[in-house]
XYZ file of N, CA and C in Angstrom:
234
model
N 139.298 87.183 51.022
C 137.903 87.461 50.686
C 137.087 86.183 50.601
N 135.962 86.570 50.894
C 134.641 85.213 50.973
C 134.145 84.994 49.761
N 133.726 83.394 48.952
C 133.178 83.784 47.796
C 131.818 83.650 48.348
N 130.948 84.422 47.377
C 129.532 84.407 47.481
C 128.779 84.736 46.270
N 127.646 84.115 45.951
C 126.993 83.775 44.622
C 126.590 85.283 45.158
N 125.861 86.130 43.185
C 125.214 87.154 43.389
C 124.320 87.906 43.888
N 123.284 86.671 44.128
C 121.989 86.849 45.309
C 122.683 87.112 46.633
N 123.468 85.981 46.824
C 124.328 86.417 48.382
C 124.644 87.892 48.528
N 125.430 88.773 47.512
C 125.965 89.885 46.928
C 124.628 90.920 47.449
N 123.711 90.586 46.598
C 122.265 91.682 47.088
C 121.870 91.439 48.233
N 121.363 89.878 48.363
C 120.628 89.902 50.199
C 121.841 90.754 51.268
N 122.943 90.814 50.409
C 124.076 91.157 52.547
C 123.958 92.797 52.029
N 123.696 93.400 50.792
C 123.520 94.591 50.534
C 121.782 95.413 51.268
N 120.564 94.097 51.053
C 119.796 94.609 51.100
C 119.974 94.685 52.541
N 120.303 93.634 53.360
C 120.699 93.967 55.044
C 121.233 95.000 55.588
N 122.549 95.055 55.257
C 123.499 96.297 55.185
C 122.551 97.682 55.324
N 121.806 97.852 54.388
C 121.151 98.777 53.927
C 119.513 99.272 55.034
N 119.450 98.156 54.897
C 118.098 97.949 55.566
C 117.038 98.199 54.799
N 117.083 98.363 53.049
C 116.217 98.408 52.975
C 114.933 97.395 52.229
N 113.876 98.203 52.075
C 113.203 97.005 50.801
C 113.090 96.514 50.094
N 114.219 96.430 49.369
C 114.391 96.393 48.035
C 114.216 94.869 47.275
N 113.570 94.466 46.422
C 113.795 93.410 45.805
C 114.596 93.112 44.839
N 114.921 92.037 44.183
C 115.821 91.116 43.396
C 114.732 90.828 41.749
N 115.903 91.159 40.967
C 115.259 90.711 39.940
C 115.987 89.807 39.210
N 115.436 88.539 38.886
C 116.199 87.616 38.324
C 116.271 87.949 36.544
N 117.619 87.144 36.098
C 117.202 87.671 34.688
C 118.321 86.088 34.328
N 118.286 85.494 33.284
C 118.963 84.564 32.885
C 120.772 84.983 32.965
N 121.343 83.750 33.522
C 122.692 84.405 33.444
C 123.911 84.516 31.990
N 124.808 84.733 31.373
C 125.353 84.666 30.198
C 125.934 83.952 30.476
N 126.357 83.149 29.127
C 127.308 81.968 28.947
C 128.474 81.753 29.469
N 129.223 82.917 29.108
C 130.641 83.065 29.978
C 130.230 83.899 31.550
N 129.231 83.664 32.372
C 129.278 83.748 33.659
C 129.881 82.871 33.958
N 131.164 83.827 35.193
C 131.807 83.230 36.334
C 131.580 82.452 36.908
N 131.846 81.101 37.390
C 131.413 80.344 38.159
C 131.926 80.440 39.488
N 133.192 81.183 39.647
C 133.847 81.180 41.101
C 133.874 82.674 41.386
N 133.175 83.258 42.283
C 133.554 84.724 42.811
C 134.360 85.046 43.813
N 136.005 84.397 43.729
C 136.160 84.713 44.740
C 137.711 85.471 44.391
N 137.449 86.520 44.917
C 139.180 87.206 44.480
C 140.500 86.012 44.788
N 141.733 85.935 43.976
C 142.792 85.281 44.450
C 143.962 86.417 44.720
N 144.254 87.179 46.046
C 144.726 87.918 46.377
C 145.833 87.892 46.409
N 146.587 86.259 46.606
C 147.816 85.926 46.844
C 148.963 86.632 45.329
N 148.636 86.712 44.755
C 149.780 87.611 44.132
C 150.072 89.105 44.298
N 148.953 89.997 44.617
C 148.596 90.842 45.317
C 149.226 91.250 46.391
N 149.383 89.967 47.244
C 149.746 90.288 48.823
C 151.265 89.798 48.568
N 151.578 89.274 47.782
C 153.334 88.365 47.356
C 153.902 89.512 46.629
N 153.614 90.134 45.676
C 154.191 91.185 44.285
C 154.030 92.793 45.811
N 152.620 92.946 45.864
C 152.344 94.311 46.477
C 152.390 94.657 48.128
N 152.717 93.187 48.470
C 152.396 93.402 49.642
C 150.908 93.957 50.424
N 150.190 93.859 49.341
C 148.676 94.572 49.956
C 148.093 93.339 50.551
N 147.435 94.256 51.585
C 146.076 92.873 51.831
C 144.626 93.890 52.355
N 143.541 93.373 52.118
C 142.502 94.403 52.225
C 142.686 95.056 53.498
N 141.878 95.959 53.956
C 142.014 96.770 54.927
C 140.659 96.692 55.887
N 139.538 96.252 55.117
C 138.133 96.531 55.483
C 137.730 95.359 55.848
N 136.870 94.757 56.320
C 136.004 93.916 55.881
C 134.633 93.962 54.876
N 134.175 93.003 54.589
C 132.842 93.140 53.442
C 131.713 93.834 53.836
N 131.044 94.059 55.400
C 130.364 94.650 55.664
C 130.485 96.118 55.741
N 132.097 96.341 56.237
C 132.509 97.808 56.158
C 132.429 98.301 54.679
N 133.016 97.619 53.946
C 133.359 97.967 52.531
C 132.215 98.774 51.707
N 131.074 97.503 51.895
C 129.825 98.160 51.508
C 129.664 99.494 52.496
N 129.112 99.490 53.181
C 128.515 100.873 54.105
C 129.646 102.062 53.786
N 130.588 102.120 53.607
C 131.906 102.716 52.908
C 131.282 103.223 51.487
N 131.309 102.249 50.708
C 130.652 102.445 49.650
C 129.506 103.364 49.266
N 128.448 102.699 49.835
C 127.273 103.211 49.662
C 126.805 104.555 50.676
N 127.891 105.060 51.601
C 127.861 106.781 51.799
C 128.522 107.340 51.077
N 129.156 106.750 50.378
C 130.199 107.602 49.531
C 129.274 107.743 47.784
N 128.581 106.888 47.616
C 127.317 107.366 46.980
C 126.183 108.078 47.337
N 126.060 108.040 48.272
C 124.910 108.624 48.899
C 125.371 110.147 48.979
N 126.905 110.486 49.622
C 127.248 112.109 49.237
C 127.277 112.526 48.006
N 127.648 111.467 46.868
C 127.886 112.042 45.640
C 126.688 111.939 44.840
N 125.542 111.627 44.982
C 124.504 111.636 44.427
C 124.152 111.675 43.250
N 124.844 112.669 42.389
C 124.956 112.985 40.796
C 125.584 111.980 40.213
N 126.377 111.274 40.721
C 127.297 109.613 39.878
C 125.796 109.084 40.026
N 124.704 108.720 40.668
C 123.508 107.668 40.368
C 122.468 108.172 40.059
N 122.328 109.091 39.630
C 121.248 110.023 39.140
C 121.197 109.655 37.438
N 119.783 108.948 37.617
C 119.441 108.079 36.242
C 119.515 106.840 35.966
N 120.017 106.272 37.119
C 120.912 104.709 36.953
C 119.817 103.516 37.833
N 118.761 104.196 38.239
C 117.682 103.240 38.995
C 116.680 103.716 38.189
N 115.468 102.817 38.310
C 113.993 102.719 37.893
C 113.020 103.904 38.570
């Protein structure tokens, strides 16, 4: 996996998506993460897993699978 700061996280979502959406900044907390990047290697050593998707699939994966279930985000936006 790629690391990428949280803005990175929204801009490849708002792409993905296509849509308009803007960013709202808000101060970050003290114990924010400084490194986002999964360490898989025990994962792939213990489980033998390794992802299946890539990050662009993952999302679009994601976000139809919200988009059918509709009632999980119902209330959860502005």
């Amino acid at each position: 996996p790629r690391e990428m700061t949280i803005k990175q996280f929204a801009e490849e979502i708002i792409r993905i998506t296509g849509t308009k959406s803007g960013m709202e900044y808000r101060p970050l907390p003290e114990d924010d993460p400084k490194v986002r990047q999964p360490d898989i290697t025990r994962a792939k050593k213990i489980l033998g897993w390794e992802p299946r998707v890539n990050f662009d699939e993952g999302i679009r994966k994601t976000i139809d699978y919200f988009k059918q279930h509709t009632e999980l985000v119902e209330g959860t936006t502005k």
